[in-house]
Coordinates of C-alpha atoms and ligand atoms in Angstrom, one line a residue:
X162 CA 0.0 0.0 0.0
X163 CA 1.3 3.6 -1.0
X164 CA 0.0 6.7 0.2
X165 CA 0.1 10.0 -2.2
X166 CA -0.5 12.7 -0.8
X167 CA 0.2 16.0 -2.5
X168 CA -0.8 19.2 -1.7
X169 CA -2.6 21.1 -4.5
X170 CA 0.5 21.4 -6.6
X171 CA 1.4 22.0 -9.6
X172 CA 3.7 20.1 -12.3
X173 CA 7.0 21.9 -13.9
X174 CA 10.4 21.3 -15.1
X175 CA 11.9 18.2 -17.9
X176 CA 11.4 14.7 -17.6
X177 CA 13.1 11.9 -19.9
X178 CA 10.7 9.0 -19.2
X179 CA 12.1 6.1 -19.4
X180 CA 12.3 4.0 -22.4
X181 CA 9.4 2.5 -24.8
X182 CA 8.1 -0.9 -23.7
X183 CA 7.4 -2.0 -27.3
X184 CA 10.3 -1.3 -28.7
X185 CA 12.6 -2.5 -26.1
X186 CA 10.8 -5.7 -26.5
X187 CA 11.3 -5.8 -30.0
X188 CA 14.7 -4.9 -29.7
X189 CA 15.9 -7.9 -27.6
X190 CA 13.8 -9.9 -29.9
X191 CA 15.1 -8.9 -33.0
X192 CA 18.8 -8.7 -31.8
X193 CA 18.3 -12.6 -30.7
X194 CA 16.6 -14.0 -34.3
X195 CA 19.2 -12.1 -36.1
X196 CA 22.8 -13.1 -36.4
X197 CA 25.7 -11.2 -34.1
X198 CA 25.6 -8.3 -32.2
X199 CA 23.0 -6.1 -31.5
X200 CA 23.6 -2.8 -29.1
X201 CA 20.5 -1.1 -27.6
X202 CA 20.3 2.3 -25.7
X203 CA 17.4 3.8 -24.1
X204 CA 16.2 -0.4 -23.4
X205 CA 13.4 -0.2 -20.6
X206 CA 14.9 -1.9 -17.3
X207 CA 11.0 -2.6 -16.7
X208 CA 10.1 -5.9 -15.6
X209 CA 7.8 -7.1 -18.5
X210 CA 10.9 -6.4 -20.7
X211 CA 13.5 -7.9 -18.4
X212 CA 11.1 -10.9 -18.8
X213 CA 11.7 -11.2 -22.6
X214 CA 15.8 -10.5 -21.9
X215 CA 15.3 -13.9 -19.6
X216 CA 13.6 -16.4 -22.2
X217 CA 16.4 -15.6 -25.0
X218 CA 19.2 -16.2 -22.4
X219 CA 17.4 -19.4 -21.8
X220 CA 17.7 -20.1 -25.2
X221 CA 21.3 -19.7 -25.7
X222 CA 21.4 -16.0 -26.6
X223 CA 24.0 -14.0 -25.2
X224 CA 22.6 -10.7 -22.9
X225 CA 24.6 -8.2 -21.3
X226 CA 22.8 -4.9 -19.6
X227 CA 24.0 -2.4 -17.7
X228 CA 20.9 -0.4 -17.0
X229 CA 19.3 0.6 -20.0
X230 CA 22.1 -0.1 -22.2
X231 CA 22.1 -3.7 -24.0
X232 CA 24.4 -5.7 -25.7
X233 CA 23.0 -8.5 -27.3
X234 CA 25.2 -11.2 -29.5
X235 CA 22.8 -14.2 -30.7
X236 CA 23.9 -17.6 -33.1
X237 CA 21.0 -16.4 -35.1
X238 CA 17.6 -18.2 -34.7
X239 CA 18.8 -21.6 -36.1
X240 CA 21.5 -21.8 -33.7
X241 CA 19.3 -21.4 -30.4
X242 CA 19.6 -23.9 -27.5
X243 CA 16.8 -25.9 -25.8
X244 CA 15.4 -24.0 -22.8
X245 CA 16.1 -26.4 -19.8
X246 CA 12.8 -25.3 -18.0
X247 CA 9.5 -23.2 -19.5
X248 CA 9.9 -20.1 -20.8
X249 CA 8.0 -17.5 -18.2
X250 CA 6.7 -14.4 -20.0
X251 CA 5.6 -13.0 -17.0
X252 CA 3.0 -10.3 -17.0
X253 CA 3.5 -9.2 -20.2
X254 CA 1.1 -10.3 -23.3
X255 CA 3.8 -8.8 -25.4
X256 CA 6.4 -11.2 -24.8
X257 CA 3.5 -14.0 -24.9
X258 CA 2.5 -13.7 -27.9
X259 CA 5.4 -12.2 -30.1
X260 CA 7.3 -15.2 -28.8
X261 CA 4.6 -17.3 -30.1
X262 CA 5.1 -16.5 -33.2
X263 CA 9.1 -16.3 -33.3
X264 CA 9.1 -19.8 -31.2
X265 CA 6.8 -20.9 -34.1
X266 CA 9.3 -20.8 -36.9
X267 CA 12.5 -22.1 -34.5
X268 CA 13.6 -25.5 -34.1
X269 CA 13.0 -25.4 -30.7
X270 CA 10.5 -27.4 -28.5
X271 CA 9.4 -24.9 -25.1
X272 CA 6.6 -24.6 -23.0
X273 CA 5.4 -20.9 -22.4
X274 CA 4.0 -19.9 -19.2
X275 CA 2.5 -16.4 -17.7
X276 CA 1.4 -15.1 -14.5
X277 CA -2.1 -15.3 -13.0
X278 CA -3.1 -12.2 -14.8
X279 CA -1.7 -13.4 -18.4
X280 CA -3.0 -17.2 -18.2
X281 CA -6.4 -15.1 -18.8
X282 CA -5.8 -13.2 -21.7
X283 CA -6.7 -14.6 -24.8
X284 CA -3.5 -16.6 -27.4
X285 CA -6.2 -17.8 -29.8
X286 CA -5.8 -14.3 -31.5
X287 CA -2.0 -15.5 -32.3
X288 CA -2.6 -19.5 -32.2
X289 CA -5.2 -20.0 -34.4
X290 CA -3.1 -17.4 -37.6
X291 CA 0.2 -19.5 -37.0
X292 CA -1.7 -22.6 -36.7
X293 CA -2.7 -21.4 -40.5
X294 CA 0.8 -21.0 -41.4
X295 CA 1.3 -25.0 -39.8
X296 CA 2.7 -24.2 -36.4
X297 CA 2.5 -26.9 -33.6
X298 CA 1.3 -25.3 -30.6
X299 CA -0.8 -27.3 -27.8
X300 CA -2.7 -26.2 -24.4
X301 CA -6.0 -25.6 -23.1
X302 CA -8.6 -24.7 -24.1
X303 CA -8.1 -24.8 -28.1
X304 CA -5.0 -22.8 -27.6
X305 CA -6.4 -19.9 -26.1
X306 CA -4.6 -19.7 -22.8
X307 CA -1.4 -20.0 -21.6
X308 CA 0.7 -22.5 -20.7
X309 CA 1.4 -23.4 -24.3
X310 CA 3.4 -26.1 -26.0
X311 CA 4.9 -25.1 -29.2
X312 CA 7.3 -27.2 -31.2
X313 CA 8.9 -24.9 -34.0
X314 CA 8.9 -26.1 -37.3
X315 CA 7.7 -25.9 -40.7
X316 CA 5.7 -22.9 -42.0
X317 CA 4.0 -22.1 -45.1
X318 CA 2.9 -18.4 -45.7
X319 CA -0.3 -16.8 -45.0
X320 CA -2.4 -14.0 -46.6
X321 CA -3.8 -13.1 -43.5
X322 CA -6.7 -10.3 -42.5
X323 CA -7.0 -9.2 -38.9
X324 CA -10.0 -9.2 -37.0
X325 CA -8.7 -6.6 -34.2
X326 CA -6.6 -4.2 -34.6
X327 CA -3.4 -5.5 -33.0
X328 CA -0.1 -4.8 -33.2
X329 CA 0.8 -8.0 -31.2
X330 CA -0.9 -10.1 -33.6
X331 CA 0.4 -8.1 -36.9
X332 CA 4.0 -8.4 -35.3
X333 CA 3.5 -12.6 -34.1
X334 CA 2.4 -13.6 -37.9
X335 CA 5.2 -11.0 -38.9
X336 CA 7.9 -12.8 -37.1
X337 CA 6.4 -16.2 -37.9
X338 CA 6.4 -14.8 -41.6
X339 CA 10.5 -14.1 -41.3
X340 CA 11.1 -18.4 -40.8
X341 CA 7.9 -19.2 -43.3
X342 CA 8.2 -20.3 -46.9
X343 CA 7.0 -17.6 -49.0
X344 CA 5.7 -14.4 -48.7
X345 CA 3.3 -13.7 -45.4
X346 CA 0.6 -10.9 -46.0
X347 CA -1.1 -8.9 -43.7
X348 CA -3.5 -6.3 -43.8
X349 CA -5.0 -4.1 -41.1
X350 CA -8.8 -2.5 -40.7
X351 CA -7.1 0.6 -38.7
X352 CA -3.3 0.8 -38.5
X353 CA -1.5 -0.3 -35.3
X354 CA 1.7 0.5 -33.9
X355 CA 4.4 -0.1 -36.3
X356 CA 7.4 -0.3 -34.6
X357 CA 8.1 -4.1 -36.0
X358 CA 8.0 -3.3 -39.6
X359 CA 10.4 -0.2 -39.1
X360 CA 13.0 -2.6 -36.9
X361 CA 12.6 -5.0 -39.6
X362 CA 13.4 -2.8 -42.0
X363 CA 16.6 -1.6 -39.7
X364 CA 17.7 -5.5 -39.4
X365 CA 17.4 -6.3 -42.7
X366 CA 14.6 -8.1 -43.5
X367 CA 12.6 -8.3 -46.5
X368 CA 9.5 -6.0 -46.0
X369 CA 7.1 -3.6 -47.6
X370 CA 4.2 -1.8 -46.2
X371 CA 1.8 -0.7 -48.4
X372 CA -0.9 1.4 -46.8
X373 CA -3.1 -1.1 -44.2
X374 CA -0.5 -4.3 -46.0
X375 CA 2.4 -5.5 -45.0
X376 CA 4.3 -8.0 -46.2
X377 CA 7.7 -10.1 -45.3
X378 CA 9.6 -12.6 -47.3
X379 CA 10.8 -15.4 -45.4
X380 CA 14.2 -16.9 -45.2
X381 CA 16.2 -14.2 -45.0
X382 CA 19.0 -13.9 -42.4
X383 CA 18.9 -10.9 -40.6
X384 CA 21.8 -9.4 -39.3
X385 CA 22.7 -7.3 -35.8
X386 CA 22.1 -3.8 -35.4
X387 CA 21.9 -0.8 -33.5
X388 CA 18.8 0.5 -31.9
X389 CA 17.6 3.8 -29.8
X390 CA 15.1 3.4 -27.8
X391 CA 12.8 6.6 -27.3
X392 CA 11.2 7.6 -24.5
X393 CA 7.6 5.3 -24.4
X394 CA 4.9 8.1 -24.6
X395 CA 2.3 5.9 -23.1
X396 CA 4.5 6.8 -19.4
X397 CA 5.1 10.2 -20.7
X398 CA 1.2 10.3 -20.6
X399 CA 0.4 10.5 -17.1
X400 CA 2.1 13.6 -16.7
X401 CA 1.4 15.0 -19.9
X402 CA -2.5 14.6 -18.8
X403 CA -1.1 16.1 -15.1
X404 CA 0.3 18.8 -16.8
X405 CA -3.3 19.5 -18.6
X406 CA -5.4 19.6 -15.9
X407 CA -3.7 21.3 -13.3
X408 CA -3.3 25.0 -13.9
X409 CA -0.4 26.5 -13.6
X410 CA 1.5 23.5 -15.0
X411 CA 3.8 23.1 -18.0
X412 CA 6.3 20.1 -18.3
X413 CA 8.8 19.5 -21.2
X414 CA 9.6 15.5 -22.1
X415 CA 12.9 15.4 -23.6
X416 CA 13.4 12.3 -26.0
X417 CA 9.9 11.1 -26.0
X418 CA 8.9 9.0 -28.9
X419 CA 6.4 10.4 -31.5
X420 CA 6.0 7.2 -34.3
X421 CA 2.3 8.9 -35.3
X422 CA 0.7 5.6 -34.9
X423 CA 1.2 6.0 -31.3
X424 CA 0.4 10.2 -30.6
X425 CA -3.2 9.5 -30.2
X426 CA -2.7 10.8 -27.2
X427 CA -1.3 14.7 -28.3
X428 CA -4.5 14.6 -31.0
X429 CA -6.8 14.2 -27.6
X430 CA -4.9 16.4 -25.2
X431 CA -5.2 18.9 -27.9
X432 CA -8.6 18.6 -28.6
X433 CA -10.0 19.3 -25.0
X434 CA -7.7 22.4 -25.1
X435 CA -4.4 21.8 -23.4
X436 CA -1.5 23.3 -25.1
X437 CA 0.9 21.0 -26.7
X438 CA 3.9 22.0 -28.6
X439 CA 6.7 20.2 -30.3
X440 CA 9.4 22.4 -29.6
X441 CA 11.9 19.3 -31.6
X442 CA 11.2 16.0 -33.9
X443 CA 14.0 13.9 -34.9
X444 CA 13.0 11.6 -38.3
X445 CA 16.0 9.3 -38.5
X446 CA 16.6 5.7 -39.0
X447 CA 14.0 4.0 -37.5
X448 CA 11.6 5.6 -34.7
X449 CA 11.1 9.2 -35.0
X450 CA 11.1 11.4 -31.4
X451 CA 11.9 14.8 -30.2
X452 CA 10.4 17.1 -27.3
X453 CA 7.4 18.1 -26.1
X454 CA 5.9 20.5 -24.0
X455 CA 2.2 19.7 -22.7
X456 CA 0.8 23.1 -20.6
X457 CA -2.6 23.2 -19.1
X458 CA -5.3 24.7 -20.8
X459 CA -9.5 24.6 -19.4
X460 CA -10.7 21.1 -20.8
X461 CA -13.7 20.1 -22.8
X462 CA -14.9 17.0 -23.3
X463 CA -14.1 15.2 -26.4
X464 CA -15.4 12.0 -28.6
X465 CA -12.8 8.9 -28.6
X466 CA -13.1 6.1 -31.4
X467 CA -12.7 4.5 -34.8
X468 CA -9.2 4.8 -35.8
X469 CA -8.4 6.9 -33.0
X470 CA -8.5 4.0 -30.3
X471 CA -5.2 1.6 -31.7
X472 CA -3.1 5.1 -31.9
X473 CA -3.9 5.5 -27.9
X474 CA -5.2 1.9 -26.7
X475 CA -3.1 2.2 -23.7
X476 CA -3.7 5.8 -22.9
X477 CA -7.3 5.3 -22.1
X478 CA -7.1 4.7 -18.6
X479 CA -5.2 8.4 -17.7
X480 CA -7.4 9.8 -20.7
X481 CA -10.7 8.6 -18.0
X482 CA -8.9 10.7 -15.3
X483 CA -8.5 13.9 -17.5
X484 CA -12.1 13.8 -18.9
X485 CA -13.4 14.0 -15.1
X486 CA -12.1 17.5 -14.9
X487 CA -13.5 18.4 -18.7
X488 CA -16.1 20.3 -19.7
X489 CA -19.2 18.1 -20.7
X490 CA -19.2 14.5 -21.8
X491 CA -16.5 12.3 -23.2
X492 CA -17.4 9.2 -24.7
X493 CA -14.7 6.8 -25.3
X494 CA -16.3 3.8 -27.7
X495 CA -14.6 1.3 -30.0
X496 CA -12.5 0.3 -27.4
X497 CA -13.8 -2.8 -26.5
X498 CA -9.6 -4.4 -26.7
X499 CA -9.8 -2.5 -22.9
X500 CA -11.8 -5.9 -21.8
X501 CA -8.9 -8.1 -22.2
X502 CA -5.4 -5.7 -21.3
X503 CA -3.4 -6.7 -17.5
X504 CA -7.0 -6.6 -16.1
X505 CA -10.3 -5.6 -17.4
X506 CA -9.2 -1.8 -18.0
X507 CA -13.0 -1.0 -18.5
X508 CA -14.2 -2.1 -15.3
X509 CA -11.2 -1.2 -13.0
X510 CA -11.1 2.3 -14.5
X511 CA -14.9 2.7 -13.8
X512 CA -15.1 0.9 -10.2
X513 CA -11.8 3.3 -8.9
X514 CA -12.6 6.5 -10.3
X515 CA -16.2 6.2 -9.0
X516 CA -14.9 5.4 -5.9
X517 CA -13.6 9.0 -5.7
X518 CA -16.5 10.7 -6.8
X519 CA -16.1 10.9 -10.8
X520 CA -19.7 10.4 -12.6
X521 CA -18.3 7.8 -15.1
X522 CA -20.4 4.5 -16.5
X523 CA -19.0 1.7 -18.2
X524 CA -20.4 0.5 -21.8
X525 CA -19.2 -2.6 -23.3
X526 CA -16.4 -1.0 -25.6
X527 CA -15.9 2.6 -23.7
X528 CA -16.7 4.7 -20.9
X529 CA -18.9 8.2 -20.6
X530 CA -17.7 10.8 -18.0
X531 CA -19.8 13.7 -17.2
X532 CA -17.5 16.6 -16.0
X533 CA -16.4 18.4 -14.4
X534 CA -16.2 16.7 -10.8
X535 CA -14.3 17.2 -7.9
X536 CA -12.5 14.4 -6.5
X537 CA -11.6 12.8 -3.2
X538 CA -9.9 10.7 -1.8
X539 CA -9.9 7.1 -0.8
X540 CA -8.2 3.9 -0.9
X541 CA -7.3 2.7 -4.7
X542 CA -6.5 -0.5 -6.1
X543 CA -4.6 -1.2 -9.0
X544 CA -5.8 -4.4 -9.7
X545 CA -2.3 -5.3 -10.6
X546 CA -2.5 -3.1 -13.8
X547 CA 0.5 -0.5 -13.7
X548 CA -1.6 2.2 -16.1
X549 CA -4.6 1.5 -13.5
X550 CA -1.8 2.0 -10.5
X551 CA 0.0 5.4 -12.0
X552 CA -4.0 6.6 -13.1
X553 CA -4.8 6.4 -9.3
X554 CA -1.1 8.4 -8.1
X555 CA -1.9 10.8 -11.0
X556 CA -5.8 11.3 -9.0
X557 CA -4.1 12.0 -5.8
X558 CA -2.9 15.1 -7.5
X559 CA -6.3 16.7 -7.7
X560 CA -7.8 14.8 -5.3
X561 CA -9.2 16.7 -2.2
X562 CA -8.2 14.1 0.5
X563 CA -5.1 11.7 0.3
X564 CA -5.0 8.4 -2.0
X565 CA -4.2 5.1 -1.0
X566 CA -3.0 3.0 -4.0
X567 CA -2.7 -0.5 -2.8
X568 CA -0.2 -3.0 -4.6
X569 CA 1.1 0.0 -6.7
X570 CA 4.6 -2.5 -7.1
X571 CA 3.3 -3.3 -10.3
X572 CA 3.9 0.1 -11.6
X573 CA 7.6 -1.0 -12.4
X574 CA 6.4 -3.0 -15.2
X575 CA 6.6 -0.1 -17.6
X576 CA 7.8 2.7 -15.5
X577 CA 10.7 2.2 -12.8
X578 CA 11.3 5.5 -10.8
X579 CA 7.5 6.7 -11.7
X580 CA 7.3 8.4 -8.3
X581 CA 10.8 9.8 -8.0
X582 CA 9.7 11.6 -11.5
X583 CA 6.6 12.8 -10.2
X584 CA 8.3 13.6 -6.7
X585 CA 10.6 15.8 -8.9
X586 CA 8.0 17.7 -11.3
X587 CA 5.8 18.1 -8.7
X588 CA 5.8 21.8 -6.7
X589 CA 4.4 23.9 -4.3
X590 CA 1.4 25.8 -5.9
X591 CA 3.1 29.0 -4.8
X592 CA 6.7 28.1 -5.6
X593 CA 6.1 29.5 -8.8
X594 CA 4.1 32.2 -7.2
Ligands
LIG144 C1 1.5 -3.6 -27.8 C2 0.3 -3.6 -28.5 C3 -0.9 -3.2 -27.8 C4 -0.7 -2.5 -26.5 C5 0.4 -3.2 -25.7 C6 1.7 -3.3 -26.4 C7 2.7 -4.1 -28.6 O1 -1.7 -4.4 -27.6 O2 -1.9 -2.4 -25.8 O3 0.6 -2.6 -24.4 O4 3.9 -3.8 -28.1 O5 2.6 -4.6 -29.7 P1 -2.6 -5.1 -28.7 O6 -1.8 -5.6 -29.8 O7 -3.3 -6.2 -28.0 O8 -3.5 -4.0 -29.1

C-alpha cells in the first residue's frame, strides 16, 4: 500500500521518461533472431521487458545490460539452444504472444508460461493465424490460454486479415512470416503501432508496407544492429494529462517518442484544449522522437473512437482521469480491446474512479464521464495493472483528500522511478508564485 499525498501542486520542469516498452521488446527480440551483435540504448529496465531478456538467455542467446544499455550477441535463430525449464513471459502479453510467433518458426520445443493475470488473456488471436501458417502449438482450451506447448517447425505463408486491430498479432504472424516459406501478407482494418516493420526494415529483413498491408519474405537472415530506444509516450502520458489539468502547470519531455501511430494521445490532449507544442522532432533511421511540451489549458470534453483507439489503446485509462475534470461528456467507444489488457481496464477504471467521486459509466467498448467533478480521496487499487496504478497516483494530484494506491509494485512494469519523477515535477502551488 502507498499513500500519495500531494498538496494542491502544480507540475513543472523536464522529464526523460524512461524507455518505450514495445520497442525495447522488440529490440531484444530482433537482436536474438538475427545473427551477431546487436547494441541497444534507451532499453526499458521494466520488468515485462527484463522478462523477454530472460527467455532468450534461456535459449542460448547472449545478454549483457548495464541499465538501460544492451548488448545482445545471438547464433541467429537456427543456432538457439533448448530451454532447460519453461519459458515465463511473465506479466506481459507482449512477450506472450510475439514469442509465439518467433518460437513458431524455430527448431526449438518450449513450453510458455505467464502469470495469474496473463493465463487469462486470450492466445487464440495469435494461435489459431500461426496454426494457419502449420505451427505446432498445444494447451488448453483450443490454444487460447497460456501454458502453451509449441514445437517450432515448418511454415507455409499466410495472406492473412486481422479481426482486431493489434499490433501484437500483426507483429506474431510477422515474425512467424520471417522463418515461413513464402511471402506472409497482412493487412490491417485501422493501422496499429508499427514499430516491427520499421526494426525490420533496420535488421534487414525483407519487407514492404503498403498502406493497411504488410508484407515479409521469409528466409532471410537478418543481421545485428543498433537500436535507440525513445522515450515510451504511453509513461510520458500521465504527466502530460497532469500537466493538462492542473493549472499553472507546464512540463517539457525530452526524448519522447512520436511514431504517429502511437500520438493518439497529443491529438486528444489537444482537442479538449491543453497546449501541446513540439518544440523538436527527430526523423532518423527507425523511430522518429523529439520534445514536447504539454501546458494546461481549461478542458472540454471530447469524442474517442474508430481509428483513434489503436493510436492511444493504452492511454485510455489516464485519458478517463483527465475527462473528469473536462467540460461536458466524453465518450470513449470502439475500445472494446480495454476488456482483455493486464485486467479488465474497463471495469477497473470505472469501479476506482467512482470510488472518488467521478460520474463515469461503463459501456461494453468505452466509458462516458460527465465533467467536471471534484474528487476525493480514498483507498485505490490497481488491480495489478501498472496504467490502473499510476492513473490512481496521478488522481491524488487533484484529489481533495489523500489516496491510498494498494499493490502500486506493479507500476515498475513499464515505469521504474514513476514516483521519484513525479516527486521531482511536482511543486508547491506557490513556488512559482
Ligand atoms: C503492444 C500492443 C498493444 C498494447 C500493448 C503493447 C505491442 O496491444 O496495448 O501494451 O507492443 O505490440 P494489442 O496488440 O493487444 O492491441
Amino acid at each position: 500500500m502507498k499513500t500519495v499525498v500531494f498538496d494542491k501542486p502544480i507540475l513543472t520542469g523536464d522529464v526523460a521518461v524512461p524507455g518505450d516498452k514495445s520497442i525495447s521488446h522488440r529490440a531484444v527480440m530482433l537482436g536474438s533472431i538475427a545473427e551477431g551483435e546487436t547494441k541497444i540504448t534507451g532499453f526499458l529496465d521494466g520488468e515485462d521487458c527484463l522478462r523477454t531478456i530472460d527467455i532468450f538467455r534461456q535459449l542460448g542467446v547472449s545478454i549483457e545490460r548495464e541499465g538501460t544499455n544492451v548488448t545482445v550477441d545471438s547464433p541467429g535463430l537456427q543456432g538457439w539452444q533448448l530451454p532447460s525449464g519453461d519459458l515465463y513471459a511473465g506479466n506481459s502479453g507482449t512477450t506472450a504472444r510475439l514469442m509465439l510467433g518467433i518460437l513458431a518458426g524455430s527448431n526449438i520445443e518450449s513450453v510458455l508460461t505467464g502469470d495469474e493475470s496473463l493465463s487469462k488473456r486470450p492466445m487464440n488471436r495469435v494461435t489459431l493465424p500461426l496454426s494457419t501458417m502449420g505451427a505446432s502449438i498445444a494447451g488448453g482450451p483450443d490454444g487460447n490460454l497460456l501454458p502453451l506447448t509449441i514445437a517450432g517447425g515448418h511454415l507455409t505463408a499466410i495472406d492473412y486479415k486481422m479481426p482486431v486491430a493489434s499490433a501484437q498479432v500483426k507483429s506474431a504472424i510477422l515474425f512467424a512470416g520471417l522463418n515461413a516459406e513464402g511471402t506472409t501478407t497482412i493487412s490491417e482494418k485501422t493501422v496499429s503501432r508499427d514499430h516491427t516493420e520499421r526494426m525490420l526494415m533496420q535488421f534487414g529483413a525483407s519487407i514492404q508496407v503498403d498502406g493497411f498491408k504488410v508484407s515479409v519474405k521469409g528466409g532471410n537472415v537478418l543481421h545485428g544492429t543498433e537500436v535507440i530506444v525513445p522515450g515510451d509516450i504511453s509513461s510520458a502520458a500521465f504527466f502530460m494529462s497532469a500537466a493538462a489539468m492542473i493549472k499553472g502547470s507546464s512540463v517539457t519531455f525530452k526524448n519522447v517518442g512520436l511514431n504517429p501511430t502511437r500520438t493518439g494521445i497529443l491529438d486528444v490532449l489537444r482537442n479538449m484544449g491543453a497546449r501541446v507544442e513540439i518544440l523538436e522532432e527527430k526523423n532518423g533511421v527507425g523511430e522518429p522522437f523529439g520534445t514536447v511540451k504539454v501546458s494546461y489549458g481549461e478542458l472540454r470534453a471530447t469524442e474517442i473512437s474508430g481509428e483513434l483507439i489503436p493510436r492511444l489503446i493504452d492511454e485510455l485509462p489516464i485519458i478517463a482521469l483527465l475527462a473528469t475534470q473536462a467540460e461536458g461528456t466524453t465518450v470513449i467507444k470502439d475500445a472494446e480491446e480495454l476488456r482483455v489488457k493486464e485486467t479488465d481496464r474497463i471495469a477497473a477504471v470505472t469501479s476506482e474512479l467512482k470510488k472518488i467521486g467521478a460520474d463515469i459509466e461503463a459501456t461494453d467498448d468505452g466509458m462516458i464521464i460527465h465533467g467536471p467533478t471534484a474528487l476525493t480521496g480514498g483507498t485505490l487499487t490497481s488491480y495489478g495493472d501498472h496504467r490502473v496504478g499510476m492513473m490512481a497516483a496521478i488522481a491524488a494530484l487533484i484529489a481533495s483528500e489523500p489516496i491510498q494506491i494498494e499493490d502500486p509494485e506493479c507500476i515498475a512494469i513499464s515505469y521504474p522511478g514513476f514516483f521519484e519523477d513525479l516527486d521531482k515535477l511536482a511543486q508547491p502551488a506557490n513556488a512559482n508564485g
